[in-house]
XYZ file of C-alpha atoms in Angstrom:
643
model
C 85.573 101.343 19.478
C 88.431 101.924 22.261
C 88.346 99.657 25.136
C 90.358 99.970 28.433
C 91.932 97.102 30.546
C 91.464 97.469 34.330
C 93.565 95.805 36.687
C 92.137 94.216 40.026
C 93.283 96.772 42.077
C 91.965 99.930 39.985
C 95.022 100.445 38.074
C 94.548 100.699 34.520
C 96.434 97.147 32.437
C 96.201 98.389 29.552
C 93.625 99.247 26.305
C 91.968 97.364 23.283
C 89.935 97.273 20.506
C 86.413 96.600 20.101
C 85.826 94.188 16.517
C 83.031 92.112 15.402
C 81.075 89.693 17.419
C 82.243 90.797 20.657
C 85.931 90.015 19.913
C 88.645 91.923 21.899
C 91.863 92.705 20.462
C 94.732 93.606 22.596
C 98.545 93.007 23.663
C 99.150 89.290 25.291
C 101.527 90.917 27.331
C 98.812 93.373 29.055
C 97.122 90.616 30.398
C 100.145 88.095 31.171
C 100.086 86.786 34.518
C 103.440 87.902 36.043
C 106.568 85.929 35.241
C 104.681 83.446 33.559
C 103.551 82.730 30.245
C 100.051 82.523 30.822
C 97.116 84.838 30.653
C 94.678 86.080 33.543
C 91.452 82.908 33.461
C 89.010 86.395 33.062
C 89.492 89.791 31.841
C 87.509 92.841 32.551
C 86.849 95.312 29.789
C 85.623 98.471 30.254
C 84.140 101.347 27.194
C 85.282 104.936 28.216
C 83.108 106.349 25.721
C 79.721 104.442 25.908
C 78.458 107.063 28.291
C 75.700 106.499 31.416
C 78.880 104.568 33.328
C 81.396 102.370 33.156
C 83.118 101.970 36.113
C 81.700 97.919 36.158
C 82.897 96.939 32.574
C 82.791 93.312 31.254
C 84.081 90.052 31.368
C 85.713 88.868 28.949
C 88.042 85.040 28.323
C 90.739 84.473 26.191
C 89.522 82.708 22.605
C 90.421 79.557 22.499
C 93.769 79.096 20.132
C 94.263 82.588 20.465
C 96.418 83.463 23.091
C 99.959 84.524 21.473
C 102.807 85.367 23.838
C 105.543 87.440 23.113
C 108.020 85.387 21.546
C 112.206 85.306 22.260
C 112.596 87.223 18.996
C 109.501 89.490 19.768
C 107.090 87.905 17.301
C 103.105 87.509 18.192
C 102.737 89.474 21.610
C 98.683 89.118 20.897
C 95.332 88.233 22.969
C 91.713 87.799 21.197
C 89.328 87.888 23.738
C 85.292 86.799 23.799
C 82.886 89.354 25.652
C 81.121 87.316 27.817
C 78.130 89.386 27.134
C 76.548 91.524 23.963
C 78.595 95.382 24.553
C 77.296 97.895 25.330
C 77.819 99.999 22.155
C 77.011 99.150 18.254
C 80.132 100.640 17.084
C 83.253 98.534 16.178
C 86.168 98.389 14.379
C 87.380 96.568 11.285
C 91.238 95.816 10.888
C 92.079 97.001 7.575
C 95.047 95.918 5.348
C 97.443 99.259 4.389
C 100.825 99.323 3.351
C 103.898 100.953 5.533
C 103.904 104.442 4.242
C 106.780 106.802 5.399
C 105.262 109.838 7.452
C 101.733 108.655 7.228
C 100.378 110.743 10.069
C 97.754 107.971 12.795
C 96.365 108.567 16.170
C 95.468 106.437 18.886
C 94.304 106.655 22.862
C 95.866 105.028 25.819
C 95.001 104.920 29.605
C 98.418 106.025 31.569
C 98.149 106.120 34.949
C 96.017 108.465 36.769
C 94.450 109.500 33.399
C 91.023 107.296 33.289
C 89.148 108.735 30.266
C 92.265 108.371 27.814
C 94.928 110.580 26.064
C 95.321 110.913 22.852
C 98.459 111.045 20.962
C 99.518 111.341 17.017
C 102.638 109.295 15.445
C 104.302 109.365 12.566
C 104.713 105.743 10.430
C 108.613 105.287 9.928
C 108.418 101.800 8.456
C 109.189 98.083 9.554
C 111.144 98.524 13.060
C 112.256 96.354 16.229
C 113.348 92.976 16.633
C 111.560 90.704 14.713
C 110.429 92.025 11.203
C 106.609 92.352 12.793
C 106.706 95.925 13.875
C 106.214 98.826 12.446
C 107.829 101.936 14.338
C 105.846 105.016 14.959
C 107.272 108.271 16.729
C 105.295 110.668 18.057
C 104.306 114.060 16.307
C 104.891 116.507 19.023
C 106.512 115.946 22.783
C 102.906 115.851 24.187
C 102.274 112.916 21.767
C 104.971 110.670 23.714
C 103.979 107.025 24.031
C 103.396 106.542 27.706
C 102.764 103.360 29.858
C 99.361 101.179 29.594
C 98.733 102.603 25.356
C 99.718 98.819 24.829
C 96.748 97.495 22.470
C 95.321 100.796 21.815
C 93.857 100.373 18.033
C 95.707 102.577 15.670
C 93.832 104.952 12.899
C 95.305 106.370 9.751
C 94.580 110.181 9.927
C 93.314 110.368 6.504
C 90.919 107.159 6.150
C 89.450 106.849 9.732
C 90.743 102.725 8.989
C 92.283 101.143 12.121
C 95.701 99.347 11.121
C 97.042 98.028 13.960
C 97.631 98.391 17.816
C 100.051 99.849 19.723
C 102.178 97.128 21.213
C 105.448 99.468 22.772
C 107.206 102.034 23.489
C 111.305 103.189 23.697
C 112.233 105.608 25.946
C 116.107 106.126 26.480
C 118.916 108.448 25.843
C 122.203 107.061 24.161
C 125.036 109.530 23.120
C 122.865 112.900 24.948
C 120.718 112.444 22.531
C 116.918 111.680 23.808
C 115.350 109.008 21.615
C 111.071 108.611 22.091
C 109.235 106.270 19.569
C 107.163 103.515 19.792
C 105.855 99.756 18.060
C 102.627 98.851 16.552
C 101.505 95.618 15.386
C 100.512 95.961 11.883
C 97.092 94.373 10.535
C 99.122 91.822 8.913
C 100.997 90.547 11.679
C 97.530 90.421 13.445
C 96.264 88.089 11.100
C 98.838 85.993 10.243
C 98.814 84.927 14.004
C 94.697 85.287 14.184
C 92.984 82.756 12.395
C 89.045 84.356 13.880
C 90.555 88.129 12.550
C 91.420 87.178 9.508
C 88.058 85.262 9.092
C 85.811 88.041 10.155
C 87.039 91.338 10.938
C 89.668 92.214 8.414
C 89.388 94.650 5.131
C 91.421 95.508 1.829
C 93.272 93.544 -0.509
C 95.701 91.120 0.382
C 99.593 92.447 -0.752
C 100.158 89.395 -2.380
C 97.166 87.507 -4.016
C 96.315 84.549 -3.711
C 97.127 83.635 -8.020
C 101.284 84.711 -7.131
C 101.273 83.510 -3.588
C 102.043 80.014 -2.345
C 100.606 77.999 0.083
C 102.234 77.134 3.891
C 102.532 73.291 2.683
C 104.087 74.519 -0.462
C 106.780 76.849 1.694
C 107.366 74.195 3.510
C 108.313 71.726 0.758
C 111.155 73.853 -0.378
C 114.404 73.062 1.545
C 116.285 76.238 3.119
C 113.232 78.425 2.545
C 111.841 78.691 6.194
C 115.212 79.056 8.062
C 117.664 81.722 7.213
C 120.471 79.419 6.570
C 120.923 78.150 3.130
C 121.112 74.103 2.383
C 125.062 72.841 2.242
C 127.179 71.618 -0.584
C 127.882 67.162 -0.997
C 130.869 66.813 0.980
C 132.228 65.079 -2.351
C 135.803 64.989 -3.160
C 136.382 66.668 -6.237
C 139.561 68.360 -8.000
C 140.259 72.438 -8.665
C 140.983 71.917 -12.426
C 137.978 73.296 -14.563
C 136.249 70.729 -16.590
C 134.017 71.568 -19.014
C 131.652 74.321 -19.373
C 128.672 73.876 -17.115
C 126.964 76.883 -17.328
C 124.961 78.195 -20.140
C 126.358 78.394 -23.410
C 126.644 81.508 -25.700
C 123.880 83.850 -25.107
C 124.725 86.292 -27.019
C 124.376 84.944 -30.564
C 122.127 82.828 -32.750
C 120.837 79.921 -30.807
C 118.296 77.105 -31.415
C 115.457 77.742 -29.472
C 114.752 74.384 -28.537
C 118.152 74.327 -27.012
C 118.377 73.726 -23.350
C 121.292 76.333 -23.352
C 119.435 78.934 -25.172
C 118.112 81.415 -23.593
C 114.780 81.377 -25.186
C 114.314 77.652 -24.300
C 111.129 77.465 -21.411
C 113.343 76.997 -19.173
C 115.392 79.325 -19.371
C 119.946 78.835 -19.508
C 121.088 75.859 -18.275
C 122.388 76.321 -14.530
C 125.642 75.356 -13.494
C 126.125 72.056 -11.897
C 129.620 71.916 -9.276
C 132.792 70.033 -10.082
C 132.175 66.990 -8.199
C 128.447 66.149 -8.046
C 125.443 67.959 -8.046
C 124.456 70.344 -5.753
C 121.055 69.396 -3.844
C 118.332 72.202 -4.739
C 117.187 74.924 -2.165
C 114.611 76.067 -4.025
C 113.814 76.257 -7.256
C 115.826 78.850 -9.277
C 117.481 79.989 -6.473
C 119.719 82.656 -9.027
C 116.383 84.075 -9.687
C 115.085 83.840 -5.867
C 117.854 85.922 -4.414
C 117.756 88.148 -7.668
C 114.389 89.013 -6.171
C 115.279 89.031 -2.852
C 117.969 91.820 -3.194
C 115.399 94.023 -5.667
C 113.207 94.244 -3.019
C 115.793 94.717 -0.055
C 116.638 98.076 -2.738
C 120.147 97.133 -2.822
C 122.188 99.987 -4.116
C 123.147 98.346 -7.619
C 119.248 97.040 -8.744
C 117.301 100.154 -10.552
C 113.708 101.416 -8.893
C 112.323 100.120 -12.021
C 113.746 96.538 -13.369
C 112.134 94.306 -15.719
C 112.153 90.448 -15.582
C 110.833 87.285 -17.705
C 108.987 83.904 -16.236
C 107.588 82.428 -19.164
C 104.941 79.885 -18.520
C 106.404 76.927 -19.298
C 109.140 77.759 -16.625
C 108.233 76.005 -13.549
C 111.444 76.314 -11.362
C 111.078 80.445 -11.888
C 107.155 80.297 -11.794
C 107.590 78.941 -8.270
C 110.500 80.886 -7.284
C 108.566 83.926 -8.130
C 105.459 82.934 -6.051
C 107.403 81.797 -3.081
C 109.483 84.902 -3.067
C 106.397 87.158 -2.970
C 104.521 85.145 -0.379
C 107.980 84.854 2.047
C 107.846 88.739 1.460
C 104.146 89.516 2.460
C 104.101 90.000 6.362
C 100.695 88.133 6.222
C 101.381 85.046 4.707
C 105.606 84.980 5.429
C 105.871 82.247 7.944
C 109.174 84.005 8.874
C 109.941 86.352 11.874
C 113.774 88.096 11.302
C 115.810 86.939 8.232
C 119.304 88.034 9.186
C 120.338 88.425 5.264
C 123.781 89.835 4.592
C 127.328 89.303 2.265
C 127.652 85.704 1.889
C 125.067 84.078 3.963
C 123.287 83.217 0.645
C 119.969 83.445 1.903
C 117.456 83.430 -0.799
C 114.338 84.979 0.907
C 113.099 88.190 1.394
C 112.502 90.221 4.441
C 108.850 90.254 5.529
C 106.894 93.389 4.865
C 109.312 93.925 1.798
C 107.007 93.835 -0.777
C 103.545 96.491 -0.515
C 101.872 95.302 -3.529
C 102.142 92.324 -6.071
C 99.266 92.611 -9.037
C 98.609 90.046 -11.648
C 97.332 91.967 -14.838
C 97.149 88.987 -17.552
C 93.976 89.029 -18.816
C 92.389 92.609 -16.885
C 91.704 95.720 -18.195
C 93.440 98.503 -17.251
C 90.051 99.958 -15.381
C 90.178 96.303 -13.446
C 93.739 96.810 -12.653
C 93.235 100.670 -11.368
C 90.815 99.025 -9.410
C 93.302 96.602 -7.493
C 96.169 98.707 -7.053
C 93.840 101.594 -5.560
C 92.266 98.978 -3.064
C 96.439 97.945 -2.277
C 96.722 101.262 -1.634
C 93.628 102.644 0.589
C 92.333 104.810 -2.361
C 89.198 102.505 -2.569
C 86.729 104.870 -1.328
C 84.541 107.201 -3.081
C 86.060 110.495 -5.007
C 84.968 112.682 -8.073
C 87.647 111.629 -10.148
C 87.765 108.503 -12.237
C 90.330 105.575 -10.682
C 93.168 106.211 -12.895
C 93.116 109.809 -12.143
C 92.869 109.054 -8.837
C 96.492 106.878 -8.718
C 98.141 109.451 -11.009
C 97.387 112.184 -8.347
C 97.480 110.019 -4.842
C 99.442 107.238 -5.761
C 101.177 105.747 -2.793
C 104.993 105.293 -2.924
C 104.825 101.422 -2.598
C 106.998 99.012 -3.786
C 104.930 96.848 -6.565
C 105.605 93.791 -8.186
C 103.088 93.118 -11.690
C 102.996 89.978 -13.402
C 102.357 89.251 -17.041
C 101.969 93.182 -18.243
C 102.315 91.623 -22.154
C 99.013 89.430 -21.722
C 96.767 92.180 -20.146
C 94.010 93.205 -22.158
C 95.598 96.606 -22.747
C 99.283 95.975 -22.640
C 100.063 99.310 -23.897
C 97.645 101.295 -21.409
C 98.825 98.939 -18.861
C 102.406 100.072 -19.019
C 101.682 104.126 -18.709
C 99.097 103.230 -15.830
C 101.899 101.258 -13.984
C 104.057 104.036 -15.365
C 102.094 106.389 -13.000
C 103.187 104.618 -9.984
C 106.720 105.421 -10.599
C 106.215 108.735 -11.043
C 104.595 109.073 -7.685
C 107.977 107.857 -6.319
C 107.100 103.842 -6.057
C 109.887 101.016 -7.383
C 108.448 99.033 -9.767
C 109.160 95.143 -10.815
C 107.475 94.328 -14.489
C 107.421 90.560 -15.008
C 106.719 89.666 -18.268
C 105.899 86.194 -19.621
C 107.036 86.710 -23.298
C 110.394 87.572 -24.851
C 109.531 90.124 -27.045
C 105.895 92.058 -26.851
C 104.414 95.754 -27.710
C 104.509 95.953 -23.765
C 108.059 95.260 -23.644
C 109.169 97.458 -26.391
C 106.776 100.164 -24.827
C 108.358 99.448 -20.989
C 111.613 100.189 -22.525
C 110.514 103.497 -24.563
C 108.766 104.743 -20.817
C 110.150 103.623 -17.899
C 113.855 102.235 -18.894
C 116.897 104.939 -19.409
C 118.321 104.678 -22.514
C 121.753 103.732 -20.565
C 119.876 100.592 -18.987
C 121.985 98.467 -21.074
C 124.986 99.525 -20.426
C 124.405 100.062 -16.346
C 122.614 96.511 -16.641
C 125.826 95.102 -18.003
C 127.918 96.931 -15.611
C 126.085 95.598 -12.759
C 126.298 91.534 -14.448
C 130.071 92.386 -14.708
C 130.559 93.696 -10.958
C 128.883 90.515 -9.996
C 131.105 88.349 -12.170
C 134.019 89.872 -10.622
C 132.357 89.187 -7.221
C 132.246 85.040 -8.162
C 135.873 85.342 -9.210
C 137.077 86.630 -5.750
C 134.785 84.142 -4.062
C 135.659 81.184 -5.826
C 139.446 81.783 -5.642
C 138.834 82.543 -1.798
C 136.878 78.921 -1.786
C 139.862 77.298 -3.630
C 142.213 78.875 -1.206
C 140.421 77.540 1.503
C 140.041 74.097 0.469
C 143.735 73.898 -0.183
C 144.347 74.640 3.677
C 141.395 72.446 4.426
C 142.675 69.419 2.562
C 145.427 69.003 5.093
C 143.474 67.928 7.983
C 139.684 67.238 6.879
C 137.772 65.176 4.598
C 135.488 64.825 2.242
C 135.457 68.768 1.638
C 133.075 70.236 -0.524
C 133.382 70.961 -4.314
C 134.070 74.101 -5.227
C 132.836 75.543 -8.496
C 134.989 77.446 -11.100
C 132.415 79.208 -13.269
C 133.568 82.931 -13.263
C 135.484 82.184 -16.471
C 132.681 80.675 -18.343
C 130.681 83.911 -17.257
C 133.451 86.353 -17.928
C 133.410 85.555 -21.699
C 129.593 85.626 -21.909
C 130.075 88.758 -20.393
C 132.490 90.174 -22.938
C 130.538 88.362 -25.958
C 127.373 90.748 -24.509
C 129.286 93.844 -24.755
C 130.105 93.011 -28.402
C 126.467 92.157 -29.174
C 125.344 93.974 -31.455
C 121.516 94.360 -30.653
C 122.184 96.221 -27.558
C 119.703 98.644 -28.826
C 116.924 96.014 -28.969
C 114.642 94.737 -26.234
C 116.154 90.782 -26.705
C 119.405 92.343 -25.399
C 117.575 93.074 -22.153
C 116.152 89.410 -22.324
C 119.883 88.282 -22.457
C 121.017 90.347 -19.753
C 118.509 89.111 -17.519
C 119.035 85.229 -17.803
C 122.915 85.533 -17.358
C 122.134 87.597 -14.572
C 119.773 84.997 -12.914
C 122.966 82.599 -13.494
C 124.996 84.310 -12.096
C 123.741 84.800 -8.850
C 122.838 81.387 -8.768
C 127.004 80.706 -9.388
C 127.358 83.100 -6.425
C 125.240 81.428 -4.003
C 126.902 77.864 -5.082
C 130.524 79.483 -4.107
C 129.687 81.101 -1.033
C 128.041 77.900 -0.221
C 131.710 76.267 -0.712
C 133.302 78.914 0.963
C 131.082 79.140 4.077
C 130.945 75.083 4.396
C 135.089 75.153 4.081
C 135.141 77.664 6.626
C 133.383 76.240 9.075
C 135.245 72.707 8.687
C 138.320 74.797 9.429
C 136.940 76.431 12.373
C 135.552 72.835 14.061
C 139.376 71.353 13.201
C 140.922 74.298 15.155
C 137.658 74.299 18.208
C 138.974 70.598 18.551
C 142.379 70.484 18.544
C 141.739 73.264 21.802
C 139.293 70.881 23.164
C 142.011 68.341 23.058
C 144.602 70.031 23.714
C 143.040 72.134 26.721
C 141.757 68.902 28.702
C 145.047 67.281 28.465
C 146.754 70.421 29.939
C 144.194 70.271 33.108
C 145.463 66.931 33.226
C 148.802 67.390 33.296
C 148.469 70.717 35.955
C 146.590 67.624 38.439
C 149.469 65.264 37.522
C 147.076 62.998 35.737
C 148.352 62.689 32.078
C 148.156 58.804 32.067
C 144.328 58.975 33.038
C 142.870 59.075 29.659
C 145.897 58.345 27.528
C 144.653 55.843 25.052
C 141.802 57.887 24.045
C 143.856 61.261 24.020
C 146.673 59.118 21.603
C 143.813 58.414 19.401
C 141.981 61.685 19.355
C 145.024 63.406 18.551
C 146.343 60.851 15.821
C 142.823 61.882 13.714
C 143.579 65.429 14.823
C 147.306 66.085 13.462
C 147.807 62.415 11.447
C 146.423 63.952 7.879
C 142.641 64.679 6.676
C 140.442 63.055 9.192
C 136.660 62.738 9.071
C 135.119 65.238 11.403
C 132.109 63.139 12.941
C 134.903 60.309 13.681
C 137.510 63.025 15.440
C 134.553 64.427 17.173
C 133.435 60.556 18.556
C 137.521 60.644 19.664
C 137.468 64.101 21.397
C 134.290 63.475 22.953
C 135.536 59.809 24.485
C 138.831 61.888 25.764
C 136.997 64.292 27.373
C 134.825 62.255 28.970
C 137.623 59.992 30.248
C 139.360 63.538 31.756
C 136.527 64.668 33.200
C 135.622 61.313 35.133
C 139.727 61.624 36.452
C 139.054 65.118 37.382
C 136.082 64.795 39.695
C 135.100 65.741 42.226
C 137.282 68.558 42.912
C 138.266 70.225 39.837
C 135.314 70.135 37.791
C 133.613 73.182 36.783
C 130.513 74.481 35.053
C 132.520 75.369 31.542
C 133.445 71.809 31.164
C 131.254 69.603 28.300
C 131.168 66.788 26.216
C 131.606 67.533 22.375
C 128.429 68.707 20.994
C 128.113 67.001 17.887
C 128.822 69.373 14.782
C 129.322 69.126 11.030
C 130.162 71.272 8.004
C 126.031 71.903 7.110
C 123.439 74.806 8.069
C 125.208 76.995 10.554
C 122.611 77.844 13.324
C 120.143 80.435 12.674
C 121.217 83.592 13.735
C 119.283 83.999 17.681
C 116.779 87.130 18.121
C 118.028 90.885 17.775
C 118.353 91.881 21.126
C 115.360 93.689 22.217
C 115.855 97.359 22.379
C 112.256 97.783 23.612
C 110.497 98.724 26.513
C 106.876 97.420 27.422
C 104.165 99.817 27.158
C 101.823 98.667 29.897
C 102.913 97.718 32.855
């Protein structure tokens, strides 16, 4: 049911959505109170199509707990109000769950001024959009179907189910370049119940992206380091030397092994990761290799196939729980996470939210249970002639999927060609399987693998190989200039070599037919990346201790010329001598020069004032070589719909 916001002076705020036991849905920012953060004490809500008048409306409060401002980096930006009254209509809506479908045609009616009863105006989904990672852009069908001012909140319906998936939340309207650009934002169901505890309790429908058996808890997230910020955990600053000791990384995976062997890579636990010259690097997360594996499969990075195939076996914990975490950080619902700013050499391990349409756990269900699940995931849950896998081969959504444990389903072999379907509908498809060789596997390879998977698969291991070589030797050449004025520096790892000769002993294997080739390629893969991340790590951490050397040395250096221009050089001359002694006198711990360049430029600035101090001038904000900040919000290309 559409509900419209009046203003006190008979201007129209803004619309909403009628739900469940009187609930209100709307935009926070259509009933902010003006340059504040706060919301209007009472609401009044009016119902444009309830008929016999409406020009009094009703009252309505703000639920407790419920009261979401727009955020810095555009997150939340949602109200939940209480009728304080029974409405005056039976009819209301129910958020339901759908994925992000390119070109999905939905409709929706806002109050812009002058314009009482409501237009109505149809949008095209174009997929996640705006700052934040909680939109979803929409632009309008037809010039007539331009957003306008006060749609804010207006409930958003998907043409072909009726099902209302959001609310509008705002609109761009610019011109860049001569070019007129027109689109607007909704809020996704989702992102409304991830920040509404009483929506998601009561007046949400369809299946969860990411159930509950492959999803993680918050307290869980939480537990694993690095995971809920989008800067990766540091390197020991531990002296250590550049000469290669002994292998690290897994042995030989390419011929017979014992499979009891930690190294092997049909021990539970997969190959044995590499551990950094020096000391051991402190865990992220658990399997992070594996993590950012995933991570980059479901960004659709150019060199990871629309179809992959990967192993957790049981017994696996560390990629169990990688797995699980990955999929929850990439479910807009349960991601605790706003905008991940991911990109070359950052290292982050987690995925963007919204990333990931549809995770299914098969082991143990039918492949009539399993049509059953997907076709809920994907809206095609209501009633039709045809049976449900008929259904999904003709309607199937192009979603991204994720299905665990395809060997242990009841069917494994029916399993495969219904998943099978989903691909040929145009969907990417992740198959995690929990055994190393099955009928599923062998038939996933027959189906929905090229026959040149092994040979692009190895390819794409190499060019990521090649990728650790550069980095480390870009890491060693950075710690040689480092070790010249800073200390402890980080290790930095040499494992491209170890990796290089796996890499050739795979080319020569000769099972490259078989499916245990696959099984190979996927475990050095995994350990590789986690390599990567471990020398970008080094590289970033060196980097940055360069960068606070230099941003010192000007501190220093800058302060003592103001000094000198005022005729003042013997004002703080003890603790410039010092400061600059730890500065230029050899490798100097960074906290201790920082405690020196801070006590200088305290000393100039008291010598300074009155006169000559100025608004740029500041202490030294302490800094080390560990997580660089967290990149701030996009900036907000939006306008606000309502006001």
């Amino acid at each position: 049911m559409r509900l419209r916001l009046p203003g006190l002076r008979g201007q129209v705020l803004g619309a909403g959505v009628l739900l469940g036991d009187g609930l209100v849905l709307t935009c926070a920012h259509v009933i902010r109170i003006p340059d504040t953060d706060d919301h209007q004490p009472f609401v009044t809500v009016e119902f444009p199509g309830a008929g016999g008048g409406d020009a009094a409306g009703m009252r309505a409060v703000v639920v407790p707990n419920h009261w979401v401002p727009r955020a810095d980096d555009h997150s939340g930006d949602l109200a939940l109000l209480q009728l304080c009254g029974p409405p005056p209509v039976t009819a209301h809506a129910t958020l339901h769950r759908m994925p992000t479908i390119w070109n999905r045609r939905v409709h929706f009616a806002g109050y812009p001024s002058r314009i009482t009863g409501g237009k109505w105006a149809e949008a095209l989904i174009k997929g996640p959009g705006g700052p934040g990672d909680e939109w979803v852009q929409i632009d309008p069908v037809t010039e007539t179907d331009t957003l306008m001012r006060r749609f804010s909140g207006a409930g958003v319906v998907d043409n072909r189910t009726g099902r209302v998936i959001g609310i509008v939340v705002s609109k761009l309207d610019s011109e860049r370049e001569g070019a007129r650009h027109r689109h607007g934002y909704m809020i996704p169901t989702g992102t409304v119940v991830k920040h509404l505890d009483l929506v998601r309790e009561r007046c949400v429908s369809g299946r969860r992206p990411v159930p509950a058996t492959l999803s993680v808890d918050p307290a869980t997230l939480a537990a694993v380091p690095g995971l809920l910020t989008a800067d990766p955990d540091t390197l020991p600053a531990a002296p250590a030397t550049d000469r290669p000791g002994p292998p690290t990384g897994p042995t030989d995976a390419t011929g017979p092994t014992d499979p009891a062997s930690p190294a092997s890579p049909h021990h539970p636990t997969g190959p044995a990761r590499p551990r950094p010259l020096g000391g051991p690097l402190p865990r992220r997360a658990p399997d992070p290799g594996f993590a950012r594996w995933l991570t980059r499969w479901l960004a659709g990075e150019d060199d990871l196939a629309d179809v992959e195939i990967t192993f957790v076996r049981d017994e696996d914990v560390d990629a169990a729980l990688a797995l699980r975490t990955t999929l929850t950080l990439a479910d807009r619902e349960q991601s605790p996470r706003t905008s991940v700013a991911a990109g070359p050499g950052r290292g982050v391990t987690a995925p963007r939210a919204g990333s990931l349409d549809l995770a299914v756990d098969v082991s143990g269900k039918s492949p009539a249970q399993i049509a059953e699940e997907i076709a809920e995931g994907m809206a095609l849950d209501g009633p039709g002639l045809l049976p449900m896998p008929a259904r999904i081969a003709a309607d199937a959504l192009p979603l991204t999927t994720v299905a665990r444990g395809v060997d242990d389903a009841l069917q494994p072999l029916e399993t495969v060609e219904l998943l099978d379907t989903l691909v040929r509908r145009g969907g990417r498809l992740l198959l995690v399987f929990r055994q190393h060789d099955s009928p599923a596997l062998r038939r996933t390879y027959e189906l929905l693998l090229d026959p040149s998977r092994p040979r692009l698969w190895l390819d794409r291991v190499g060019r990521r190989i090649r990728a650790l070589a550069r980095t480390e030797e870009s890491a060693r050449e950075l710690r040689r200039r480092a070790a010249t004025c800073v200390t402890p520096l980080p290790a930095v790892p040499r494992y491209a070599p170890d990796l290089e000769l796996k890499a050739a002993r795979l080319e020569a294997d000769p099972q490259r037919g078989a499916t245990g080739f696959l099984v190979k390629l996927s475990y050095v893969e995994r350990t590789v990346e986690t390599a990567l991340l471990e020398a970008e790590t080094a590289h970033r951490l060196l980097a940055r201790q360069l960068a606070r050397h230099q941003d010192l040395r000007g501190l220093l250096d800058g302060h003592q010329a103001r000094l000198a221009a005022h005729g003042l050089t013997e004002a703080a001359a003890r603790a410039h001598q010092e400061a600059q002694r730890l500065l230029t006198g050899g490798p100097c711990e960074l906290r201790v020069a920082e405690a020196a360049v801070d006590r200088f430029v305290r000393e100039a600035r008291a010598a300074l004032a009155p006169g000559t101090r100025t608004g740029a001038e500041h202490t030294v904000e302490a800094a080390e070589p560990v997580p660089e900040p967290a990149p701030g919000p996009a900036a907000a290309t939006t306008a606000e719909g309502d006001r």
